[in-house]
Amino acid sequence: MTQQWTPVCEEAVLVPDTGICAKVGDQHVAVFKAAADGEVYAVSNVCPFGNASVLSRGLLGDANGEIYVASPLLKQRFRLKDGICLDDESVTLATYPVRVENGKIEVGA
């Protein structure tokens, strides 16, 4: 199956440790650039505990070297590299591949 890439923004406008929300296909995706490692991550924007599209407004942090986003609703922490909830490992967010092409961030689906 061929990967479809959706351009979401210029890399230069994504402020480190903040997120943006983008629509990729029919999914709401939160895109972050972590200052700790300089990597760009994409996870579902929908908090599974609050069932609301809010994670792009969450706070980034570091727990034992694991970069996470904390939901602005109930504060559960989700590891950005694989979407696993650090507070309840039975819950996982969808993650998406990300690439930077010619200065533009693209999310795969």
mmCIF file of N, CA and C in Angstrom:
data_model
loop_
_atom_site.group_PDB
_atom_site.id
_atom_site.type_symbol
_atom_site.label_atom_id
_atom_site.label_comp_id
_atom_site.label_asym_id
_atom_site.label_seq_id
_atom_site.Cartn_x
_atom_site.Cartn_y
_atom_site.Cartn_z
ATOM 1 N N MET A 1 0.850 -1.175 0.000
ATOM 2 C CA MET A 1 0.000 0.000 0.000
ATOM 3 C C MET A 1 0.897 1.239 0.000
ATOM 4 N N THR A 2 0.566 2.207 -0.815
ATOM 5 C CA THR A 2 1.338 3.435 -0.931
ATOM 6 C C THR A 2 0.965 4.391 0.198
ATOM 7 N N GLN A 3 1.995 4.974 0.822
ATOM 8 C CA GLN A 3 1.778 5.950 1.890
ATOM 9 C C GLN A 3 1.290 7.263 1.285
ATOM 10 N N GLN A 4 0.209 7.805 1.823
ATOM 11 C CA GLN A 4 -0.283 9.123 1.426
ATOM 12 C C GLN A 4 0.252 10.144 2.418
ATOM 13 N N TRP A 5 0.851 11.222 1.915
ATOM 14 C CA TRP A 5 1.401 12.261 2.783
ATOM 15 C C TRP A 5 0.568 13.520 2.658
ATOM 16 N N THR A 6 0.223 14.102 3.791
ATOM 17 C CA THR A 6 -0.559 15.335 3.821
ATOM 18 C C THR A 6 0.300 16.451 4.396
ATOM 19 N N PRO A 7 0.529 17.535 3.639
ATOM 20 C CA PRO A 7 1.283 18.667 4.195
ATOM 21 C C PRO A 7 0.440 19.365 5.253
ATOM 22 N N VAL A 8 1.058 19.676 6.416
ATOM 23 C CA VAL A 8 0.289 20.315 7.488
ATOM 24 C C VAL A 8 0.762 21.728 7.804
ATOM 25 N N CYS A 9 2.061 22.007 7.678
ATOM 26 C CA CYS A 9 2.542 23.369 7.927
ATOM 27 C C CYS A 9 4.029 23.447 7.588
ATOM 28 N N GLU A 10 4.528 24.671 7.550
ATOM 29 C CA GLU A 10 5.966 24.883 7.417
ATOM 30 C C GLU A 10 6.615 24.521 8.753
ATOM 31 N N GLU A 11 7.750 23.846 8.712
ATOM 32 C CA GLU A 11 8.435 23.484 9.948
ATOM 33 C C GLU A 11 8.796 24.720 10.771
ATOM 34 N N ALA A 12 9.124 25.821 10.109
ATOM 35 C CA ALA A 12 9.569 27.036 10.795
ATOM 36 C C ALA A 12 8.474 27.658 11.664
ATOM 37 N N VAL A 13 7.203 27.393 11.370
ATOM 38 C CA VAL A 13 6.136 28.006 12.160
ATOM 39 C C VAL A 13 5.743 27.167 13.369
ATOM 40 N N LEU A 14 6.247 25.938 13.445
ATOM 41 C CA LEU A 14 5.915 25.076 14.581
ATOM 42 C C LEU A 14 6.885 25.377 15.727
ATOM 43 N N VAL A 15 6.399 26.071 16.715
ATOM 44 C CA VAL A 15 7.208 26.475 17.869
ATOM 45 C C VAL A 15 7.519 25.243 18.710
ATOM 46 N N PRO A 16 8.806 25.010 19.043
ATOM 47 C CA PRO A 16 9.141 23.837 19.864
ATOM 48 C C PRO A 16 8.316 23.770 21.153
ATOM 49 N N ASP A 17 7.907 22.554 21.477
ATOM 50 C CA ASP A 17 7.105 22.239 22.664
ATOM 51 C C ASP A 17 5.691 22.794 22.625
ATOM 52 N N THR A 18 5.224 23.107 21.422
ATOM 53 C CA THR A 18 3.808 23.437 21.253
ATOM 54 C C THR A 18 3.259 22.539 20.157
ATOM 55 N N GLY A 19 1.957 22.471 20.066
ATOM 56 C CA GLY A 19 1.344 21.623 19.061
ATOM 57 C C GLY A 19 0.406 22.380 18.158
ATOM 58 N N ILE A 20 0.098 21.746 17.049
ATOM 59 C CA ILE A 20 -0.939 22.246 16.153
ATOM 60 C C ILE A 20 -1.875 21.075 15.858
ATOM 61 N N CYS A 21 -3.075 21.388 15.428
ATOM 62 C CA CYS A 21 -4.023 20.364 15.011
ATOM 63 C C CYS A 21 -4.153 20.428 13.496
ATOM 64 N N ALA A 22 -4.189 19.284 12.861
ATOM 65 C CA ALA A 22 -4.367 19.211 11.412
ATOM 66 C C ALA A 22 -5.358 18.103 11.111
ATOM 67 N N LYS A 23 -6.041 18.255 10.015
ATOM 68 C CA LYS A 23 -6.937 17.193 9.570
ATOM 69 C C LYS A 23 -6.207 16.396 8.509
ATOM 70 N N VAL A 24 -5.995 15.129 8.778
ATOM 71 C CA VAL A 24 -5.304 14.229 7.853
ATOM 72 C C VAL A 24 -6.318 13.157 7.476
ATOM 73 N N GLY A 25 -6.774 13.211 6.238
ATOM 74 C CA GLY A 25 -7.889 12.349 5.854
ATOM 75 C C GLY A 25 -9.095 12.762 6.675
ATOM 76 N N ASP A 26 -9.683 11.821 7.391
ATOM 77 C CA ASP A 26 -10.805 12.174 8.271
ATOM 78 C C ASP A 26 -10.417 12.161 9.750
ATOM 79 N N GLN A 27 -9.101 12.195 10.013
ATOM 80 C CA GLN A 27 -8.605 12.144 11.392
ATOM 81 C C GLN A 27 -8.090 13.505 11.857
ATOM 82 N N HIS A 28 -8.342 13.832 13.114
ATOM 83 C CA HIS A 28 -7.756 15.012 13.735
ATOM 84 C C HIS A 28 -6.420 14.576 14.336
ATOM 85 N N VAL A 29 -5.342 15.222 13.896
ATOM 86 C CA VAL A 29 -3.997 14.817 14.288
ATOM 87 C C VAL A 29 -3.317 15.988 14.998
ATOM 88 N N ALA A 30 -2.661 15.691 16.113
ATOM 89 C CA ALA A 30 -1.860 16.683 16.834
ATOM 90 C C ALA A 30 -0.406 16.507 16.408
ATOM 91 N N VAL A 31 0.230 17.606 16.007
ATOM 92 C CA VAL A 31 1.625 17.574 15.551
ATOM 93 C C VAL A 31 2.452 18.426 16.502
ATOM 94 N N PHE A 32 3.556 17.846 16.985
ATOM 95 C CA PHE A 32 4.429 18.524 17.948
ATOM 96 C C PHE A 32 5.871 18.478 17.465
ATOM 97 N N LYS A 33 6.623 19.512 17.825
ATOM 98 C CA LYS A 33 8.077 19.480 17.672
ATOM 99 C C LYS A 33 8.645 19.593 19.078
ATOM 100 N N ALA A 34 9.283 18.515 19.526
ATOM 101 C CA ALA A 34 9.811 18.476 20.892
ATOM 102 C C ALA A 34 11.168 19.163 20.958
ATOM 103 N N ALA A 35 11.316 20.111 21.869
ATOM 104 C CA ALA A 35 12.595 20.796 22.037
ATOM 105 C C ALA A 35 13.659 19.840 22.556
ATOM 106 N N ALA A 36 13.256 18.845 23.347
ATOM 107 C CA ALA A 36 14.218 17.936 23.985
ATOM 108 C C ALA A 36 15.043 17.155 22.974
ATOM 109 N N ASP A 37 14.421 16.712 21.879
ATOM 110 C CA ASP A 37 15.161 15.915 20.897
ATOM 111 C C ASP A 37 15.075 16.469 19.473
ATOM 112 N N GLY A 38 14.302 17.546 19.282
ATOM 113 C CA GLY A 38 14.185 18.163 17.961
ATOM 114 C C GLY A 38 13.340 17.382 16.976
ATOM 115 N N GLU A 39 12.726 16.279 17.436
ATOM 116 C CA GLU A 39 11.915 15.441 16.554
ATOM 117 C C GLU A 39 10.492 15.999 16.423
ATOM 118 N N VAL A 40 9.869 15.687 15.297
ATOM 119 C CA VAL A 40 8.475 16.032 15.065
ATOM 120 C C VAL A 40 7.652 14.761 15.229
ATOM 121 N N TYR A 41 6.558 14.861 15.973
ATOM 122 C CA TYR A 41 5.695 13.721 16.257
ATOM 123 C C TYR A 41 4.258 14.040 15.843
ATOM 124 N N ALA A 42 3.522 13.000 15.479
ATOM 125 C CA ALA A 42 2.099 13.151 15.175
ATOM 126 C C ALA A 42 1.329 12.028 15.851
ATOM 127 N N VAL A 43 0.329 12.427 16.624
ATOM 128 C CA VAL A 43 -0.541 11.471 17.320
ATOM 129 C C VAL A 43 -1.984 11.931 17.125
ATOM 130 N N SER A 44 -2.912 11.054 17.450
ATOM 131 C CA SER A 44 -4.320 11.465 17.401
ATOM 132 C C SER A 44 -4.511 12.690 18.290
ATOM 133 N N ASN A 45 -5.344 13.611 17.834
ATOM 134 C CA ASN A 45 -5.634 14.798 18.646
ATOM 135 C C ASN A 45 -6.734 14.545 19.664
ATOM 136 N N VAL A 46 -7.361 13.383 19.596
ATOM 137 C CA VAL A 46 -8.517 13.092 20.459
ATOM 138 C C VAL A 46 -8.060 12.406 21.740
ATOM 139 N N CYS A 47 -8.328 13.052 22.876
ATOM 140 C CA CYS A 47 -8.040 12.450 24.182
ATOM 141 C C CYS A 47 -9.045 11.318 24.411
ATOM 142 N N PRO A 48 -8.587 10.071 24.579
ATOM 143 C CA PRO A 48 -9.532 8.969 24.760
ATOM 144 C C PRO A 48 -10.260 9.001 26.103
ATOM 145 N N PHE A 49 -9.751 9.729 27.062
ATOM 146 C CA PHE A 49 -10.420 9.817 28.368
ATOM 147 C C PHE A 49 -11.528 10.874 28.360
ATOM 148 N N GLY A 50 -11.282 12.004 27.695
ATOM 149 C CA GLY A 50 -12.272 13.068 27.634
ATOM 150 C C GLY A 50 -13.090 13.043 26.358
ATOM 151 N N ASN A 51 -12.675 12.188 25.389
ATOM 152 C CA ASN A 51 -13.341 12.083 24.089
ATOM 153 C C ASN A 51 -13.514 13.456 23.441
ATOM 154 N N ALA A 52 -12.437 14.245 23.462
ATOM 155 C CA ALA A 52 -12.455 15.583 22.869
ATOM 156 C C ALA A 52 -11.162 15.797 22.087
ATOM 157 N N SER A 53 -11.249 16.568 21.036
ATOM 158 C CA SER A 53 -10.106 16.841 20.160
ATOM 159 C C SER A 53 -9.294 17.999 20.730
ATOM 160 N N VAL A 54 -8.391 17.682 21.687
ATOM 161 C CA VAL A 54 -7.716 18.728 22.453
ATOM 162 C C VAL A 54 -6.212 18.526 22.643
ATOM 163 N N LEU A 55 -5.665 17.387 22.281
ATOM 164 C CA LEU A 55 -4.280 17.094 22.675
ATOM 165 C C LEU A 55 -3.259 18.051 22.073
ATOM 166 N N SER A 56 -3.569 18.684 20.949
ATOM 167 C CA SER A 56 -2.619 19.656 20.378
ATOM 168 C C SER A 56 -2.416 20.831 21.321
ATOM 169 N N ARG A 57 -3.291 21.002 22.299
ATOM 170 C CA ARG A 57 -3.181 22.088 23.276
ATOM 171 C C ARG A 57 -2.575 21.596 24.596
ATOM 172 N N GLY A 58 -2.122 20.350 24.600
ATOM 173 C CA GLY A 58 -1.530 19.784 25.804
ATOM 174 C C GLY A 58 -0.105 20.278 26.029
ATOM 175 N N LEU A 59 0.403 19.982 27.213
ATOM 176 C CA LEU A 59 1.761 20.372 27.583
ATOM 177 C C LEU A 59 2.717 19.211 27.349
ATOM 178 N N LEU A 60 3.890 19.516 26.772
ATOM 179 C CA LEU A 60 4.914 18.494 26.594
ATOM 180 C C LEU A 60 5.774 18.418 27.834
ATOM 181 N N GLY A 61 6.218 17.215 28.141
ATOM 182 C CA GLY A 61 7.097 17.002 29.281
ATOM 183 C C GLY A 61 7.991 15.811 29.028
ATOM 184 N N ASP A 62 8.792 15.484 30.037
ATOM 185 C CA ASP A 62 9.750 14.389 29.939
ATOM 186 C C ASP A 62 9.655 13.574 31.228
ATOM 187 N N ALA A 63 9.413 12.273 31.094
ATOM 188 C CA ALA A 63 9.382 11.369 32.245
ATOM 189 C C ALA A 63 10.415 10.282 31.987
ATOM 190 N N ASN A 64 11.534 10.354 32.693
ATOM 191 C CA ASN A 64 12.612 9.362 32.548
ATOM 192 C C ASN A 64 13.076 9.229 31.100
ATOM 193 N N GLY A 65 13.194 10.363 30.423
ATOM 194 C CA GLY A 65 13.670 10.365 29.042
ATOM 195 C C GLY A 65 12.597 10.097 28.008
ATOM 196 N N GLU A 66 11.370 9.891 28.428
ATOM 197 C CA GLU A 66 10.254 9.651 27.514
ATOM 198 C C GLU A 66 9.480 10.956 27.338
ATOM 199 N N ILE A 67 9.421 11.451 26.113
ATOM 200 C CA ILE A 67 8.711 12.700 25.846
ATOM 201 C C ILE A 67 7.222 12.392 25.719
ATOM 202 N N TYR A 68 6.417 13.170 26.417
ATOM 203 C CA TYR A 68 4.973 12.929 26.429
ATOM 204 C C TYR A 68 4.202 14.235 26.258
ATOM 205 N N VAL A 69 2.927 14.093 25.908
ATOM 206 C CA VAL A 69 1.987 15.209 25.949
ATOM 207 C C VAL A 69 0.974 14.886 27.033
ATOM 208 N N ALA A 70 0.688 15.878 27.875
ATOM 209 C CA ALA A 70 -0.329 15.737 28.919
ATOM 210 C C ALA A 70 -1.626 16.356 28.415
ATOM 211 N N SER A 71 -2.690 15.594 28.512
ATOM 212 C CA SER A 71 -3.989 16.098 28.066
ATOM 213 C C SER A 71 -4.369 17.342 28.868
ATOM 214 N N PRO A 72 -4.882 18.378 28.204
ATOM 215 C CA PRO A 72 -5.319 19.562 28.944
ATOM 216 C C PRO A 72 -6.609 19.323 29.729
ATOM 217 N N LEU A 73 -7.258 18.189 29.500
ATOM 218 C CA LEU A 73 -8.512 17.914 30.210
ATOM 219 C C LEU A 73 -8.253 17.240 31.547
ATOM 220 N N LEU A 74 -7.800 15.997 31.523
ATOM 221 C CA LEU A 74 -7.665 15.219 32.752
ATOM 222 C C LEU A 74 -6.208 14.918 33.106
ATOM 223 N N LYS A 75 -5.282 15.445 32.296
ATOM 224 C CA LYS A 75 -3.831 15.400 32.567
ATOM 225 C C LYS A 75 -3.165 14.043 32.367
ATOM 226 N N GLN A 76 -3.839 13.070 31.735
ATOM 227 C CA GLN A 76 -3.147 11.829 31.424
ATOM 228 C C GLN A 76 -2.010 12.141 30.457
ATOM 229 N N ARG A 77 -0.920 11.392 30.599
ATOM 230 C CA ARG A 77 0.275 11.628 29.778
ATOM 231 C C ARG A 77 0.402 10.526 28.728
ATOM 232 N N PHE A 78 0.638 10.950 27.479
ATOM 233 C CA PHE A 78 0.780 10.013 26.365
ATOM 234 C C PHE A 78 2.166 10.166 25.757
ATOM 235 N N ARG A 79 2.898 9.040 25.693
ATOM 236 C CA ARG A 79 4.232 9.043 25.099
ATOM 237 C C ARG A 79 4.103 9.326 23.603
ATOM 238 N N LEU A 80 4.886 10.307 23.108
ATOM 239 C CA LEU A 80 4.732 10.734 21.717
ATOM 240 C C LEU A 80 5.243 9.701 20.720
ATOM 241 N N LYS A 81 6.257 8.925 21.070
ATOM 242 C CA LYS A 81 6.818 8.007 20.076
ATOM 243 C C LYS A 81 5.895 6.844 19.738
ATOM 244 N N ASP A 82 5.037 6.425 20.691
ATOM 245 C CA ASP A 82 4.178 5.283 20.411
ATOM 246 C C ASP A 82 2.736 5.455 20.874
ATOM 247 N N GLY A 83 2.403 6.587 21.475
ATOM 248 C CA GLY A 83 1.032 6.887 21.872
ATOM 249 C C GLY A 83 0.555 6.218 23.145
ATOM 250 N N ILE A 84 1.406 5.430 23.799
ATOM 251 C CA ILE A 84 0.978 4.723 25.015
ATOM 252 C C ILE A 84 0.768 5.719 26.157
ATOM 253 N N CYS A 85 -0.335 5.522 26.884
ATOM 254 C CA CYS A 85 -0.628 6.359 28.036
ATOM 255 C C CYS A 85 0.276 5.923 29.191
ATOM 256 N N LEU A 86 1.042 6.841 29.736
ATOM 257 C CA LEU A 86 1.961 6.516 30.838
ATOM 258 C C LEU A 86 1.216 6.281 32.147
ATOM 259 N N ASP A 87 -0.026 6.717 32.223
ATOM 260 C CA ASP A 87 -0.806 6.567 33.450
ATOM 261 C C ASP A 87 -1.754 5.376 33.405
ATOM 262 N N ASP A 88 -1.964 4.812 32.210
ATOM 263 C CA ASP A 88 -2.821 3.639 32.031
ATOM 264 C C ASP A 88 -2.401 2.979 30.722
ATOM 265 N N GLU A 89 -1.481 2.028 30.791
ATOM 266 C CA GLU A 89 -0.892 1.446 29.580
ATOM 267 C C GLU A 89 -1.883 0.631 28.743
ATOM 268 N N SER A 90 -3.111 0.476 29.233
ATOM 269 C CA SER A 90 -4.120 -0.207 28.410
ATOM 270 C C SER A 90 -4.720 0.735 27.363
ATOM 271 N N VAL A 91 -4.364 2.028 27.454
ATOM 272 C CA VAL A 91 -4.904 3.039 26.536
ATOM 273 C C VAL A 91 -3.779 3.552 25.651
ATOM 274 N N THR A 92 -4.038 3.627 24.354
ATOM 275 C CA THR A 92 -3.031 4.065 23.393
ATOM 276 C C THR A 92 -3.658 5.011 22.370
ATOM 277 N N LEU A 93 -2.906 6.030 22.013
ATOM 278 C CA LEU A 93 -3.308 6.924 20.922
ATOM 279 C C LEU A 93 -2.772 6.383 19.606
ATOM 280 N N ALA A 94 -3.468 6.674 18.525
ATOM 281 C CA ALA A 94 -2.918 6.394 17.198
ATOM 282 C C ALA A 94 -1.726 7.318 16.969
ATOM 283 N N THR A 95 -0.688 6.788 16.361
ATOM 284 C CA THR A 95 0.464 7.601 15.964
ATOM 285 C C THR A 95 0.570 7.578 14.446
ATOM 286 N N TYR A 96 1.232 8.586 13.907
ATOM 287 C CA TYR A 96 1.334 8.725 12.454
ATOM 288 C C TYR A 96 2.782 9.010 12.068
ATOM 289 N N PRO A 97 3.204 8.493 10.913
ATOM 290 C CA PRO A 97 4.555 8.839 10.446
ATOM 291 C C PRO A 97 4.612 10.308 10.041
ATOM 292 N N VAL A 98 5.784 10.899 10.265
ATOM 293 C CA VAL A 98 5.997 12.312 9.945
ATOM 294 C C VAL A 98 7.284 12.435 9.154
ATOM 295 N N ARG A 99 7.300 13.353 8.211
ATOM 296 C CA ARG A 99 8.531 13.674 7.509
ATOM 297 C C ARG A 99 8.555 15.174 7.227
ATOM 298 N N VAL A 100 9.758 15.681 7.010
ATOM 299 C CA VAL A 100 9.931 17.083 6.623
ATOM 300 C C VAL A 100 10.504 17.082 5.220
ATOM 301 N N GLU A 101 9.742 17.651 4.285
ATOM 302 C CA GLU A 101 10.153 17.724 2.887
ATOM 303 C C GLU A 101 10.198 19.184 2.463
ATOM 304 N N ASN A 102 11.368 19.642 2.069
ATOM 305 C CA ASN A 102 11.532 21.030 1.621
ATOM 306 C C ASN A 102 10.976 22.023 2.638
ATOM 307 N N GLY A 103 11.217 21.763 3.929
ATOM 308 C CA GLY A 103 10.794 22.673 4.990
ATOM 309 C C GLY A 103 9.344 22.531 5.399
ATOM 310 N N LYS A 104 8.615 21.606 4.790
ATOM 311 C CA LYS A 104 7.210 21.402 5.145
ATOM 312 C C LYS A 104 7.041 20.089 5.908
ATOM 313 N N ILE A 105 6.247 20.154 6.967
ATOM 314 C CA ILE A 105 5.934 18.949 7.734
ATOM 315 C C ILE A 105 4.783 18.239 7.037
ATOM 316 N N GLU A 106 4.979 16.943 6.811
ATOM 317 C CA GLU A 106 3.951 16.123 6.194
ATOM 318 C C GLU A 106 3.650 14.947 7.109
ATOM 319 N N VAL A 107 2.373 14.591 7.194
ATOM 320 C CA VAL A 107 1.932 13.472 8.021
ATOM 321 C C VAL A 107 1.388 12.390 7.100
ATOM 322 N N GLY A 108 1.815 11.180 7.358
ATOM 323 C CA GLY A 108 1.359 10.045 6.561
ATOM 324 C C GLY A 108 0.126 9.400 7.149
ATOM 325 N N ALA A 109 -0.648 8.812 6.271
ATOM 326 C CA ALA A 109 -1.836 8.080 6.717
ATOM 327 C C ALA A 109 -2.079 6.934 5.768
#
